[in-house]
XYZ file of C-alpha atoms in Angstrom:
328
model
C 21.326 12.512 -6.949
C 22.323 10.372 -4.161
C 21.548 6.708 -3.371
C 21.837 3.797 -1.011
C 24.511 1.604 -3.017
C 25.656 -2.200 -2.665
C 29.397 -1.840 -2.919
C 29.732 -5.440 -2.922
C 27.944 -8.523 -1.732
C 27.873 -8.725 2.146
C 26.418 -7.423 5.421
C 24.250 -4.446 5.800
C 27.571 -2.362 6.174
C 28.143 -2.708 2.340
C 25.468 -0.386 1.632
C 26.854 3.251 1.339
C 25.109 6.612 0.478
C 26.806 7.651 -2.632
C 26.536 9.905 -5.885
C 24.295 7.892 -8.313
C 23.471 8.863 -12.169
C 20.130 10.680 -12.280
C 17.621 8.373 -14.118
C 16.599 9.387 -17.660
C 13.135 10.190 -18.274
C 11.187 9.004 -21.438
C 8.172 10.687 -22.967
C 5.632 8.372 -21.025
C 7.592 8.335 -17.817
C 7.359 10.526 -14.521
C 10.201 11.492 -12.370
C 9.310 10.764 -8.561
C 10.988 12.378 -5.565
C 10.957 9.658 -3.358
C 9.791 10.333 0.263
C 9.880 6.816 1.739
C 10.854 3.247 0.843
C 9.474 0.056 1.993
C 11.760 -2.875 2.780
C 11.531 -6.261 1.366
C 13.336 -9.694 1.683
C 14.455 -9.090 -1.988
C 16.428 -6.135 -0.843
C 18.478 -8.329 1.540
C 19.019 -11.100 -0.926
C 20.080 -8.424 -3.667
C 22.619 -6.936 -1.230
C 23.904 -10.394 -0.509
C 24.312 -11.301 -3.960
C 21.717 -13.796 -4.184
C 18.849 -12.078 -6.021
C 20.240 -10.025 -8.923
C 17.840 -7.299 -10.116
C 15.962 -7.923 -13.465
C 17.182 -6.540 -16.632
C 16.649 -2.866 -16.952
C 16.250 -2.232 -13.088
C 19.223 -1.035 -10.963
C 21.808 -3.500 -10.053
C 23.473 -1.763 -7.208
C 20.547 0.497 -5.710
C 18.084 -1.648 -4.003
C 14.306 -1.108 -3.235
C 11.139 -2.511 -4.697
C 8.516 -0.077 -3.364
C 8.196 3.585 -2.969
C 6.048 6.570 -2.043
C 6.833 10.068 -3.184
C 5.688 13.175 -5.303
C 5.745 13.812 -8.992
C 8.043 16.503 -9.775
C 8.528 16.131 -13.524
C 6.714 14.455 -16.415
C 7.541 13.364 -19.918
C 6.029 15.016 -23.078
C 3.376 12.293 -23.724
C 2.257 11.804 -20.108
C -1.709 12.723 -19.824
C -2.533 11.032 -16.165
C 0.149 12.686 -13.930
C 1.369 16.197 -13.179
C 3.886 17.579 -10.640
C 2.769 17.602 -7.086
C 0.643 14.168 -7.314
C 1.513 11.908 -4.628
C 2.396 8.701 -5.881
C 3.369 5.070 -4.982
C 4.339 1.950 -6.565
C 6.324 -1.314 -7.344
C 9.621 -1.038 -9.447
C 12.092 -3.774 -10.215
C 14.837 -1.774 -8.157
C 16.295 1.723 -7.244
C 13.809 2.805 -4.631
C 16.532 3.684 -1.979
C 17.360 6.924 -3.864
C 16.591 10.547 -3.917
C 14.822 10.151 -7.219
C 13.371 7.472 -9.600
C 11.674 7.289 -12.980
C 8.772 4.783 -13.855
C 6.071 4.754 -16.749
C 3.088 6.923 -15.602
C 0.693 4.145 -15.579
C 2.673 2.215 -13.058
C 1.945 4.689 -10.472
C -0.537 4.269 -7.955
C -2.318 7.382 -6.367
C -1.655 7.625 -2.618
C -5.141 8.064 -0.935
C -5.553 11.281 0.678
C -5.877 9.753 4.340
C -2.555 7.922 4.219
C 0.807 9.779 4.695
C 3.838 8.991 2.109
C 5.560 7.056 4.960
C 2.910 4.468 5.304
C 1.931 4.554 1.635
C 5.386 2.990 1.126
C 4.122 -0.044 2.921
C 1.269 -0.790 0.507
C 2.280 -1.904 -2.791
C 4.386 -4.907 -2.552
C 2.182 -6.248 0.543
C -1.041 -5.855 -0.719
C -0.558 -6.544 -4.534
C 1.465 -9.719 -3.825
C -1.081 -10.870 -1.337
C -4.092 -10.070 -3.761
C -2.284 -11.566 -6.592
C -1.323 -14.812 -4.785
C -4.653 -15.570 -2.994
C -7.172 -14.422 -5.655
C -5.486 -14.447 -9.182
C -3.306 -17.349 -8.764
C -5.216 -19.168 -5.882
C -8.753 -18.441 -6.883
C -9.906 -17.844 -3.188
C -13.474 -17.416 -3.057
C -15.935 -15.679 -0.721
C -16.333 -18.311 2.278
C -13.331 -20.295 1.466
C -10.408 -20.806 3.789
C -6.570 -19.819 3.034
C -3.580 -20.739 5.308
C -0.987 -17.912 5.543
C 2.446 -19.328 6.346
C 4.354 -16.265 7.925
C 1.296 -14.612 9.018
C 2.946 -11.745 10.808
C 4.993 -10.640 7.838
C 3.694 -7.424 5.840
C 2.663 -9.664 2.958
C 0.780 -11.905 5.682
C -1.119 -9.130 7.501
C -1.962 -7.742 4.078
C -3.271 -11.490 3.065
C -5.654 -11.509 6.085
C -7.000 -8.144 5.653
C -7.728 -8.954 1.908
C -9.523 -12.265 2.760
C -11.559 -10.538 5.310
C -12.427 -7.801 3.220
C -13.496 -10.291 0.208
C -15.307 -12.635 2.476
C -12.868 -15.368 2.957
C -11.417 -16.782 6.294
C -7.849 -17.339 7.033
C -5.406 -19.619 9.239
C -2.136 -18.077 9.965
C 1.041 -19.545 11.237
C 4.202 -18.002 13.024
C 6.700 -19.129 15.589
C 5.002 -17.879 18.642
C 1.446 -17.641 19.891
C 2.209 -13.872 21.146
C 3.371 -12.842 17.619
C -0.093 -14.138 16.213
C -2.106 -12.377 18.786
C -0.502 -9.138 17.794
C -2.191 -9.327 14.346
C -5.252 -11.218 15.200
C -7.406 -7.910 14.853
C -6.209 -7.597 11.395
C -8.546 -10.561 10.152
C -7.013 -13.599 11.443
C -9.687 -16.181 12.115
C -7.379 -19.145 13.469
C -3.757 -18.778 14.683
C -1.325 -21.579 14.923
C 2.236 -21.230 16.446
C 4.787 -23.996 15.865
C 4.961 -24.498 19.507
C 1.220 -25.764 19.503
C 2.071 -28.866 17.753
C 0.830 -30.602 14.378
C -0.419 -27.667 12.167
C -2.740 -30.195 10.417
C -4.857 -30.963 13.591
C -5.641 -27.328 13.910
C -6.525 -27.364 9.942
C -8.917 -30.335 10.329
C -10.544 -28.948 13.598
C -11.510 -25.671 11.782
C -11.895 -26.255 8.187
C -12.815 -29.892 7.790
C -11.479 -31.009 4.507
C -8.602 -28.348 4.501
C -7.972 -24.924 3.055
C -8.410 -23.953 -0.569
C -5.259 -21.687 -1.018
C -2.008 -21.499 0.657
C -0.069 -18.366 0.675
C 3.520 -19.488 1.474
C 6.197 -17.031 2.405
C 8.170 -19.878 4.046
C 9.366 -21.978 1.036
C 11.465 -25.254 1.633
C 12.866 -26.539 4.761
C 10.787 -29.375 4.916
C 7.271 -27.933 5.154
C 5.980 -28.713 1.664
C 4.583 -32.175 2.517
C 2.423 -30.483 5.595
C 1.349 -27.836 3.150
C -0.118 -30.356 0.783
C -1.687 -32.265 3.785
C -3.448 -29.083 4.987
C -4.897 -28.414 1.242
C -8.232 -29.918 0.396
C -8.740 -31.736 -2.737
C -8.172 -29.317 -5.789
C -6.400 -26.874 -3.650
C -3.582 -24.675 -4.646
C -0.235 -23.740 -2.769
C 1.152 -20.252 -4.123
C 4.968 -19.956 -3.248
C 5.973 -16.228 -2.901
C 8.875 -16.373 -0.549
C 11.728 -18.751 0.485
C 12.671 -17.724 3.876
C 13.186 -21.285 5.279
C 15.188 -22.728 2.163
C 15.113 -23.116 -1.672
C 14.838 -26.739 -1.637
C 12.221 -29.417 -0.543
C 10.757 -32.801 -1.358
C 7.618 -33.390 -2.968
C 5.215 -36.203 -2.786
C 4.199 -36.621 -6.143
C 1.442 -39.374 -5.311
C -0.274 -36.696 -2.877
C -0.174 -34.218 -5.475
C -1.753 -36.517 -8.086
C -4.503 -38.025 -5.877
C -5.662 -34.920 -4.356
C -5.368 -33.399 -7.583
C -3.378 -30.238 -6.133
C -1.765 -27.110 -7.769
C 1.593 -25.811 -6.941
C 2.402 -22.503 -8.146
C 4.969 -19.894 -7.635
C 5.248 -16.083 -8.532
C 7.547 -13.215 -8.208
C 6.712 -9.465 -8.706
C 9.820 -7.693 -9.348
C 10.599 -9.327 -12.676
C 7.230 -8.659 -14.228
C 7.394 -6.785 -17.515
C 5.991 -3.344 -17.442
C 2.711 -4.297 -19.223
C 1.844 -6.511 -16.261
C 2.726 -3.872 -13.724
C 0.609 -1.422 -15.609
C -2.389 -4.013 -15.241
C -1.732 -4.507 -11.494
C -1.847 -0.728 -10.995
C -5.105 -0.741 -12.821
C -6.363 -3.466 -10.727
C -5.325 -1.872 -7.646
C -7.245 1.274 -8.587
C -10.333 -0.595 -9.465
C -10.400 -3.128 -6.725
C -8.290 -2.109 -3.739
C -8.195 1.745 -3.654
C -11.893 1.779 -2.618
C -11.191 -0.456 0.561
C -8.251 1.848 1.457
C -10.513 4.951 1.094
C -12.912 3.313 3.264
C -10.533 2.298 5.860
C -11.184 -1.361 5.404
C -7.639 -1.875 4.493
C -4.732 -0.295 6.116
C -0.898 -0.516 5.772
C 0.859 -2.100 8.877
C 3.897 -0.532 9.713
C 6.517 -1.934 12.346
C 9.412 0.292 12.315
C 9.988 3.684 10.780
C 13.547 4.868 10.206
C 15.329 7.982 8.761
C 16.486 7.435 5.002
C 19.902 7.553 6.189
C 19.548 4.459 8.252
C 19.246 1.975 5.505
C 21.853 -0.509 7.097
C 20.179 -0.321 10.426
C 16.822 -1.260 8.566
C 18.407 -4.236 6.982
C 19.722 -5.328 10.378
C 16.053 -5.224 11.961
C 14.684 -7.065 8.845
C 17.274 -9.802 9.283
C 16.661 -10.001 12.964
C 13.114 -11.077 12.194
C 11.279 -9.646 15.190
C 9.248 -7.081 13.340
C 5.412 -7.488 12.876
C 4.600 -5.867 9.601
C 6.760 -3.484 7.455
C 9.767 -1.682 7.793
C 10.071 1.818 5.989
C 12.798 4.329 5.279
C 11.441 7.844 5.247
C 12.706 11.393 4.667
C 9.632 12.724 6.319
C 10.080 14.155 10.040
């Protein structure tokens, strides 16, 4: 088979379409012919040599989320058969013609959603759900702050908050970008150009937000986040777009009894990924079937334009997901 391969750490042009070993299938695995792959920041960091793939995942073929069609199953597989449309998360290797995963890690693509759009679902919605509700403990009627609200995970987060009865404040660099996503469930928009975030938070929430879904990370924003949390609130860090380091006010953390958590998805062991797949089927799939949750795709590029897709993501002007597809 062929795959987009990282030939060395560097710019997007280090990605090359090359022959790659065909993945071997175990008795509980399925082989998926990839039709589409969603881009994530982790792909860029892996290409730059800053975020190695976890043990057991492809070290030189990036890609964390895919959608495609099962074309072979292992001898012990009971829940999948050739022809099934599936999507899912993996530790790496989605920028390829084929991939192999445990059958119970796969998610069924809803009948109303194309494989191209399906590739924009797994990472964004599972990350946002886990951060807001499992790690952050967001409840109906509660408030969440989404830093980088116009990202794929940010838009998924505001849709999920609305679906489960919570309210959102979203941040971005400009008012215009926030207005583009308001209809997805954003209750309060705040752009950097509008002044102190804390004033907006207090005006609309009173004491502050219950949960922060933070894709921005360091760069001096941790204190501001802690100020925006109400007592016993939780910040969940899932991205580091602004940097890896920041100062922490231990006094504020203590006196407000705050919780600071962090999570990643790609390094989860297979048992945790299987549990998340079951959670998706039980709690989120019905919302997609009803049209209450929808993938938001900014850009679709042919599968042979992976370097161009990386350039688009690095430019930071997209709203929603960037997807590579073999579908025309």
